[in-house]
Amino acid sequence: MAHEHCRHLLGGISDYVDEEASEALCAEIERHLAECENCRVVVDTLRKTVSLYHSTCEPAEVPSDVKQRLYKRLDLSEFLE
Amino acid sequence: MNNTSITEPFVIEALRAGDRLEFSRVVEALSGKVYRLALKMLENPQDAEDVLQETFIKAFRGLKNFDGRSSLSTWIYRIASNEALMHLRRKHPEIISLDQPVETEDGEQEPVQIVDWCCLPEEELLSTEGRRHLDEAVEMLSPALRVVFLLRDIEGLSTEETAQALNLSEEAVKTRLSRARFRLREILSGYYRERVLEKQAHGA
């Protein structure tokens, strides 16, 4: 990661793993990855990091006691299912 | 991940008029998301519950002025994010505000850990311990980076929605998301470095 070119591409890598980087930037990153092992590891582990968080996302649930207190505070208890 | 930009089924006119049944439908649909965000921002169930309640109290009061420039869910996320950040500021006055620049030094996010841990088995990365590493890494992010990461990568908001929720430019959202992800990658690489080296030693 010491090379100037690696640093230059760093800012675009998050967009790249989201597949939101421009075509020109994608091409530049991919050309660089073909010859830079360190950057390949960084991109792979960044992609893995994001995918781990996506796959472990917990269900959006409110525990029933918390929910009851919320509805009471909002004066909505009559609508609690 | 749930995409929040799907058409929302709420009757905005009824909400603006103070219809409580309609508001209860909003609470039912969005309270889980608000609670999850608050819990991950504050790391404390009691504080998260306070933020949850304050968010919907403020939403109910503010609905008559809801201008529809963002979706209702983005607007609720905006209130919730503000509440969570205010809560953190009250408890930790020393932390930086969301409005201040996040970066302090050039090259702050430059990767240091270069170890390929993608080869580790999923069951290890997603084990109870693996999940704890993931949670701990998020807790290590500054609040300004954490809230962007949670809205984008956990709550599934788009860059535009996150920008609306946090009153930031889309460019700022992208920069902070990038910094947050690089920071998380760095922390996780630190956790998994030893495991990879052990594996290589055994395989050799």
Tab-separated table of C-alpha atoms in Angstrom:
chain	number	residue	atom	x	y	z
A	1	MET	CA	0.000	0.000	0.000
A	2	ALA	CA	3.008	2.263	-0.104
A	3	HIS	CA	2.771	3.083	-3.783
A	4	GLU	CA	1.348	6.350	-5.016
A	5	HIS	CA	-0.966	4.570	-7.434
A	6	CYS	CA	-2.467	2.423	-4.627
A	7	ARG	CA	-3.164	5.573	-2.587
A	8	HIS	CA	-4.667	7.305	-5.583
A	9	LEU	CA	-7.208	4.492	-6.106
A	10	LEU	CA	-8.133	4.065	-2.445
A	11	GLY	CA	-10.968	6.591	-2.452
A	12	GLY	CA	-12.786	4.735	-5.239
A	13	ILE	CA	-12.628	1.227	-3.805
A	14	SER	CA	-15.746	1.462	-1.619
A	15	ASP	CA	-17.775	2.556	-4.674
A	16	TYR	CA	-16.082	-0.214	-6.656
A	17	VAL	CA	-17.224	-2.967	-4.245
A	18	ASP	CA	-20.759	-1.500	-4.421
A	19	GLU	CA	-20.486	-1.650	-8.227
A	20	GLU	CA	-21.144	2.093	-8.274
A	21	ALA	CA	-17.783	3.250	-9.595
A	22	SER	CA	-17.696	4.798	-13.066
A	23	GLU	CA	-16.669	2.587	-15.956
A	24	ALA	CA	-13.365	4.424	-16.296
A	25	LEU	CA	-12.567	4.052	-12.597
A	26	CYS	CA	-13.545	0.350	-12.629
A	27	ALA	CA	-11.192	-0.241	-15.537
A	28	GLU	CA	-8.379	1.630	-13.801
A	29	ILE	CA	-8.887	-0.295	-10.551
A	30	GLU	CA	-9.023	-3.636	-12.348
A	31	ARG	CA	-5.856	-2.890	-14.323
A	32	HIS	CA	-4.150	-2.023	-11.053
A	33	LEU	CA	-5.473	-5.111	-9.223
A	34	ALA	CA	-4.069	-7.341	-11.937
A	35	GLU	CA	-0.574	-6.247	-10.984
A	36	CYS	CA	-0.832	-5.379	-7.266
A	37	GLU	CA	-1.265	-8.283	-4.844
A	38	ASN	CA	-1.607	-6.024	-1.783
A	39	CYS	CA	-4.471	-4.070	-3.290
A	40	ARG	CA	-6.171	-7.329	-4.310
A	41	VAL	CA	-6.094	-8.432	-0.661
A	42	VAL	CA	-7.443	-5.065	0.482
A	43	VAL	CA	-10.305	-5.150	-2.031
A	44	ASP	CA	-11.164	-8.793	-1.253
A	45	THR	CA	-11.160	-8.253	2.511
A	46	LEU	CA	-13.124	-4.994	2.179
A	47	ARG	CA	-15.731	-6.775	0.078
A	48	LYS	CA	-15.811	-9.626	2.608
A	49	THR	CA	-16.207	-7.154	5.488
A	50	VAL	CA	-19.232	-5.520	3.857
A	51	SER	CA	-20.805	-8.863	2.956
A	52	LEU	CA	-20.363	-10.200	6.519
A	53	TYR	CA	-22.284	-7.227	7.907
A	54	HIS	CA	-24.991	-7.650	5.291
A	55	SER	CA	-25.374	-11.340	6.067
A	56	THR	CA	-25.475	-10.922	9.862
A	57	CYS	CA	-27.986	-8.106	9.858
A	58	GLU	CA	-30.362	-8.876	12.732
A	59	PRO	CA	-34.118	-8.699	12.256
A	60	ALA	CA	-35.562	-5.323	13.128
A	61	GLU	CA	-37.647	-6.306	16.131
A	62	VAL	CA	-38.575	-4.522	19.310
A	63	PRO	CA	-38.719	-6.753	22.411
A	64	SER	CA	-42.350	-7.060	23.567
A	65	ASP	CA	-41.833	-5.231	26.897
A	66	VAL	CA	-40.074	-2.346	25.120
A	67	LYS	CA	-42.880	-2.253	22.565
A	68	GLN	CA	-45.561	-2.147	25.245
A	69	ARG	CA	-43.882	0.768	26.997
A	70	LEU	CA	-43.474	2.570	23.661
A	71	TYR	CA	-47.171	2.255	22.798
A	72	LYS	CA	-48.137	3.331	26.314
A	73	ARG	CA	-45.876	6.401	26.143
A	74	LEU	CA	-47.385	7.311	22.761
A	75	ASP	CA	-50.895	6.712	24.077
A	76	LEU	CA	-51.388	4.052	21.404
A	77	SER	CA	-51.946	0.996	23.641
A	78	GLU	CA	-55.406	0.444	22.181
A	79	PHE	CA	-53.766	-0.299	18.801
A	80	LEU	CA	-51.205	-2.767	20.132
A	81	GLU	CA	-51.638	-6.043	18.261
B	1	MET	CA	-31.398	-5.858	3.952
B	2	ASN	CA	-34.628	-3.996	3.563
B	3	ASN	CA	-34.723	-1.263	1.022
B	4	THR	CA	-36.613	1.644	2.514
B	5	SER	CA	-37.271	3.395	-0.739
B	6	ILE	CA	-40.163	1.111	-1.683
B	7	THR	CA	-43.457	2.911	-1.918
B	8	GLU	CA	-44.680	3.533	1.568
B	9	PRO	CA	-48.205	2.525	2.355
B	10	PHE	CA	-48.972	5.357	4.773
B	11	VAL	CA	-51.689	7.928	4.282
B	12	ILE	CA	-49.729	11.126	4.749
B	13	GLU	CA	-52.801	13.369	4.894
B	14	ALA	CA	-54.241	11.293	7.759
B	15	LEU	CA	-50.900	11.460	9.585
B	16	ARG	CA	-50.713	15.232	9.171
B	17	ALA	CA	-54.228	15.490	10.573
B	18	GLY	CA	-53.128	13.561	13.687
B	19	ASP	CA	-54.858	10.245	12.926
B	20	ARG	CA	-53.664	7.950	15.733
B	21	LEU	CA	-54.586	4.683	14.054
B	22	GLU	CA	-52.541	5.641	11.018
B	23	PHE	CA	-49.674	6.722	13.250
B	24	SER	CA	-49.787	3.350	15.034
B	25	ARG	CA	-49.232	1.739	11.615
B	26	VAL	CA	-46.101	3.851	11.175
B	27	VAL	CA	-44.866	2.856	14.629
B	28	GLU	CA	-45.581	-0.804	13.895
B	29	ALA	CA	-43.689	-0.661	10.597
B	30	LEU	CA	-40.669	1.406	11.635
B	31	SER	CA	-40.091	0.953	15.382
B	32	GLY	CA	-37.960	-2.162	14.860
B	33	LYS	CA	-35.618	-0.321	12.503
B	34	VAL	CA	-35.354	2.670	14.817
B	35	TYR	CA	-34.648	0.411	17.794
B	36	ARG	CA	-31.949	-1.536	15.910
B	37	LEU	CA	-30.249	1.700	14.842
B	38	ALA	CA	-30.427	3.130	18.378
B	39	LEU	CA	-29.096	-0.062	19.926
B	40	LYS	CA	-26.095	-0.143	17.607
B	41	MET	CA	-25.434	3.568	18.036
B	42	LEU	CA	-25.673	3.576	21.825
B	43	GLU	CA	-24.747	-0.012	22.812
B	44	ASN	CA	-27.158	0.142	25.720
B	45	PRO	CA	-30.774	-1.121	25.735
B	46	GLN	CA	-32.038	1.537	28.151
B	47	ASP	CA	-30.565	4.391	26.096
B	48	ALA	CA	-31.885	2.765	22.916
B	49	GLU	CA	-35.364	2.605	24.422
B	50	ASP	CA	-35.195	6.307	25.336
B	51	VAL	CA	-34.186	7.161	21.768
B	52	LEU	CA	-36.969	4.946	20.395
B	53	GLN	CA	-39.600	6.717	22.492
B	54	GLU	CA	-38.263	10.221	21.852
B	55	THR	CA	-38.105	9.575	18.113
B	56	PHE	CA	-41.769	8.686	17.811
B	57	ILE	CA	-42.894	11.421	20.204
B	58	LYS	CA	-41.067	13.975	18.055
B	59	ALA	CA	-42.349	12.354	14.871
B	60	PHE	CA	-45.961	12.557	16.049
B	61	ARG	CA	-45.558	16.209	17.017
B	62	GLY	CA	-43.711	17.075	13.820
B	63	LEU	CA	-45.909	15.240	11.328
B	64	LYS	CA	-48.102	18.237	10.581
B	65	ASN	CA	-44.984	19.896	9.185
B	66	PHE	CA	-43.732	16.824	7.275
B	67	ASP	CA	-43.042	18.244	3.818
B	68	GLY	CA	-42.641	15.001	1.901
B	69	ARG	CA	-39.285	15.999	0.439
B	70	SER	CA	-37.924	12.671	1.650
B	71	SER	CA	-39.862	9.463	2.270
B	72	LEU	CA	-41.518	9.136	5.667
B	73	SER	CA	-39.104	6.390	6.726
B	74	THR	CA	-36.074	8.538	5.815
B	75	TRP	CA	-37.623	11.383	7.815
B	76	ILE	CA	-38.067	9.064	10.828
B	77	TYR	CA	-34.461	7.847	10.443
B	78	ARG	CA	-33.423	11.496	10.453
B	79	ILE	CA	-35.158	12.118	13.784
B	80	ALA	CA	-33.768	8.868	15.208
B	81	SER	CA	-30.186	9.618	14.089
B	82	ASN	CA	-30.370	13.093	15.632
B	83	GLU	CA	-31.762	11.699	18.870
B	84	ALA	CA	-29.053	9.026	19.060
B	85	LEU	CA	-26.267	11.534	18.371
B	86	MET	CA	-27.680	14.008	20.924
B	87	HIS	CA	-27.891	11.221	23.469
B	88	LEU	CA	-24.245	10.352	22.840
B	89	ARG	CA	-23.207	13.986	23.127
B	90	ARG	CA	-25.019	14.345	26.434
B	91	LYS	CA	-23.306	11.255	27.802
B	92	HIS	CA	-19.921	11.918	26.219
B	93	PRO	CA	-19.540	15.669	25.670
B	94	GLU	CA	-15.989	15.113	24.476
B	95	ILE	CA	-16.968	13.266	21.293
B	96	ILE	CA	-16.896	15.083	17.994
B	97	SER	CA	-20.083	16.366	16.457
B	98	LEU	CA	-21.422	15.093	13.176
B	99	ASP	CA	-20.832	18.475	11.568
B	100	GLN	CA	-17.121	18.588	12.199
B	101	PRO	CA	-14.737	17.127	9.658
B	102	VAL	CA	-14.140	13.458	10.342
B	103	GLU	CA	-10.634	13.252	9.046
B	104	THR	CA	-7.738	14.633	10.991
B	105	GLU	CA	-4.679	13.458	9.124
B	106	ASP	CA	-3.809	12.748	5.556
B	107	GLY	CA	-3.770	9.094	4.693
B	108	GLU	CA	-5.758	8.213	7.798
B	109	GLN	CA	-7.550	5.385	6.092
B	110	GLU	CA	-4.541	3.898	4.375
B	111	PRO	CA	-4.656	0.120	4.881
B	112	VAL	CA	-2.026	-1.273	7.237
B	113	GLN	CA	-3.183	-4.868	7.647
B	114	ILE	CA	-2.535	-6.805	4.467
B	115	VAL	CA	-3.651	-10.292	5.284
B	116	ASP	CA	-6.123	-12.286	3.245
B	117	TRP	CA	-8.600	-13.750	5.738
B	118	CYS	CA	-11.304	-14.389	3.140
B	119	CYS	CA	-10.149	-18.018	3.148
B	120	LEU	CA	-11.378	-18.557	6.710
B	121	PRO	CA	-14.538	-20.691	6.799
B	122	GLU	CA	-17.892	-18.879	6.936
B	123	GLU	CA	-18.908	-20.850	10.032
B	124	GLU	CA	-15.956	-19.325	11.855
B	125	LEU	CA	-16.551	-15.784	10.590
B	126	LEU	CA	-20.254	-16.031	11.437
B	127	SER	CA	-19.869	-17.930	14.743
B	128	THR	CA	-20.924	-16.342	18.032
B	129	GLU	CA	-17.367	-15.124	18.480
B	130	GLY	CA	-17.184	-13.899	14.883
B	131	ARG	CA	-20.387	-11.907	15.365
B	132	ARG	CA	-18.978	-10.417	18.537
B	133	HIS	CA	-15.934	-9.246	16.571
B	134	LEU	CA	-18.264	-7.622	14.044
B	135	ASP	CA	-20.213	-5.800	16.784
B	136	GLU	CA	-17.073	-4.711	18.619
B	137	ALA	CA	-15.585	-3.319	15.436
B	138	VAL	CA	-18.688	-1.161	14.854
B	139	GLU	CA	-18.473	0.107	18.440
B	140	MET	CA	-14.925	1.269	17.717
B	141	LEU	CA	-16.062	3.600	14.938
B	142	SER	CA	-16.539	7.266	15.802
B	143	PRO	CA	-20.253	8.188	16.028
B	144	ALA	CA	-20.001	10.249	12.837
B	145	LEU	CA	-18.745	7.258	10.855
B	146	ARG	CA	-20.889	4.722	12.716
B	147	VAL	CA	-24.192	6.411	11.899
B	148	VAL	CA	-23.352	6.538	8.181
B	149	PHE	CA	-22.267	2.895	8.156
B	150	LEU	CA	-25.407	1.762	10.028
B	151	LEU	CA	-27.802	3.647	7.763
B	152	ARG	CA	-26.107	2.481	4.546
B	153	ASP	CA	-24.889	-1.045	5.299
B	154	ILE	CA	-27.231	-2.221	8.056
B	155	GLU	CA	-30.470	-0.323	7.432
B	156	GLY	CA	-30.005	-0.434	3.663
B	157	LEU	CA	-30.685	3.236	2.907
B	158	SER	CA	-29.366	4.565	-0.391
B	159	THR	CA	-26.633	7.204	-0.493
B	160	GLU	CA	-29.300	9.827	-1.274
B	161	GLU	CA	-31.543	8.738	1.609
B	162	THR	CA	-28.606	8.679	4.032
B	163	ALA	CA	-27.618	12.170	2.891
B	164	GLN	CA	-31.190	13.371	3.532
B	165	ALA	CA	-31.346	11.665	6.927
B	166	LEU	CA	-28.067	13.181	8.107
B	167	ASN	CA	-28.222	16.510	6.281
B	168	LEU	CA	-24.935	15.744	4.545
B	169	SER	CA	-23.956	15.907	0.888
B	170	GLU	CA	-23.961	12.616	-0.998
B	171	GLU	CA	-20.220	13.053	-1.449
B	172	ALA	CA	-19.749	13.293	2.329
B	173	VAL	CA	-21.841	10.147	2.824
B	174	LYS	CA	-19.666	8.249	0.342
B	175	THR	CA	-16.456	9.466	1.942
B	176	ARG	CA	-17.608	8.542	5.452
B	177	LEU	CA	-18.938	5.167	4.349
B	178	SER	CA	-15.601	4.440	2.705
B	179	ARG	CA	-13.701	5.445	5.848
B	180	ALA	CA	-15.994	3.391	8.063
B	181	ARG	CA	-15.636	0.291	5.896
B	182	PHE	CA	-11.848	0.620	5.675
B	183	ARG	CA	-11.679	1.048	9.440
B	184	LEU	CA	-13.836	-2.060	9.993
B	185	ARG	CA	-11.719	-4.007	7.518
B	186	GLU	CA	-8.634	-2.966	9.424
B	187	ILE	CA	-10.059	-4.033	12.807
B	188	LEU	CA	-11.330	-7.377	11.479
B	189	SER	CA	-7.988	-8.019	9.763
B	190	GLY	CA	-6.354	-7.496	13.160
B	191	TYR	CA	-8.661	-10.109	14.699
B	192	TYR	CA	-8.161	-12.656	11.943
B	193	ARG	CA	-4.476	-12.199	11.226
B	194	GLU	CA	-3.399	-14.753	13.833
B	195	ARG	CA	-5.977	-17.281	12.668
B	196	VAL	CA	-4.713	-17.079	9.092
B	197	LEU	CA	-1.097	-17.459	10.213
B	198	GLU	CA	-2.037	-20.496	12.348
B	199	LYS	CA	-3.836	-22.037	9.406
B	200	GLN	CA	-0.858	-21.435	7.114
B	201	ALA	CA	1.511	-22.974	9.688
B	202	HIS	CA	-0.652	-26.095	9.932
B	203	GLY	CA	-1.008	-26.332	6.193
B	204	ALA	CA	2.728	-25.970	5.580
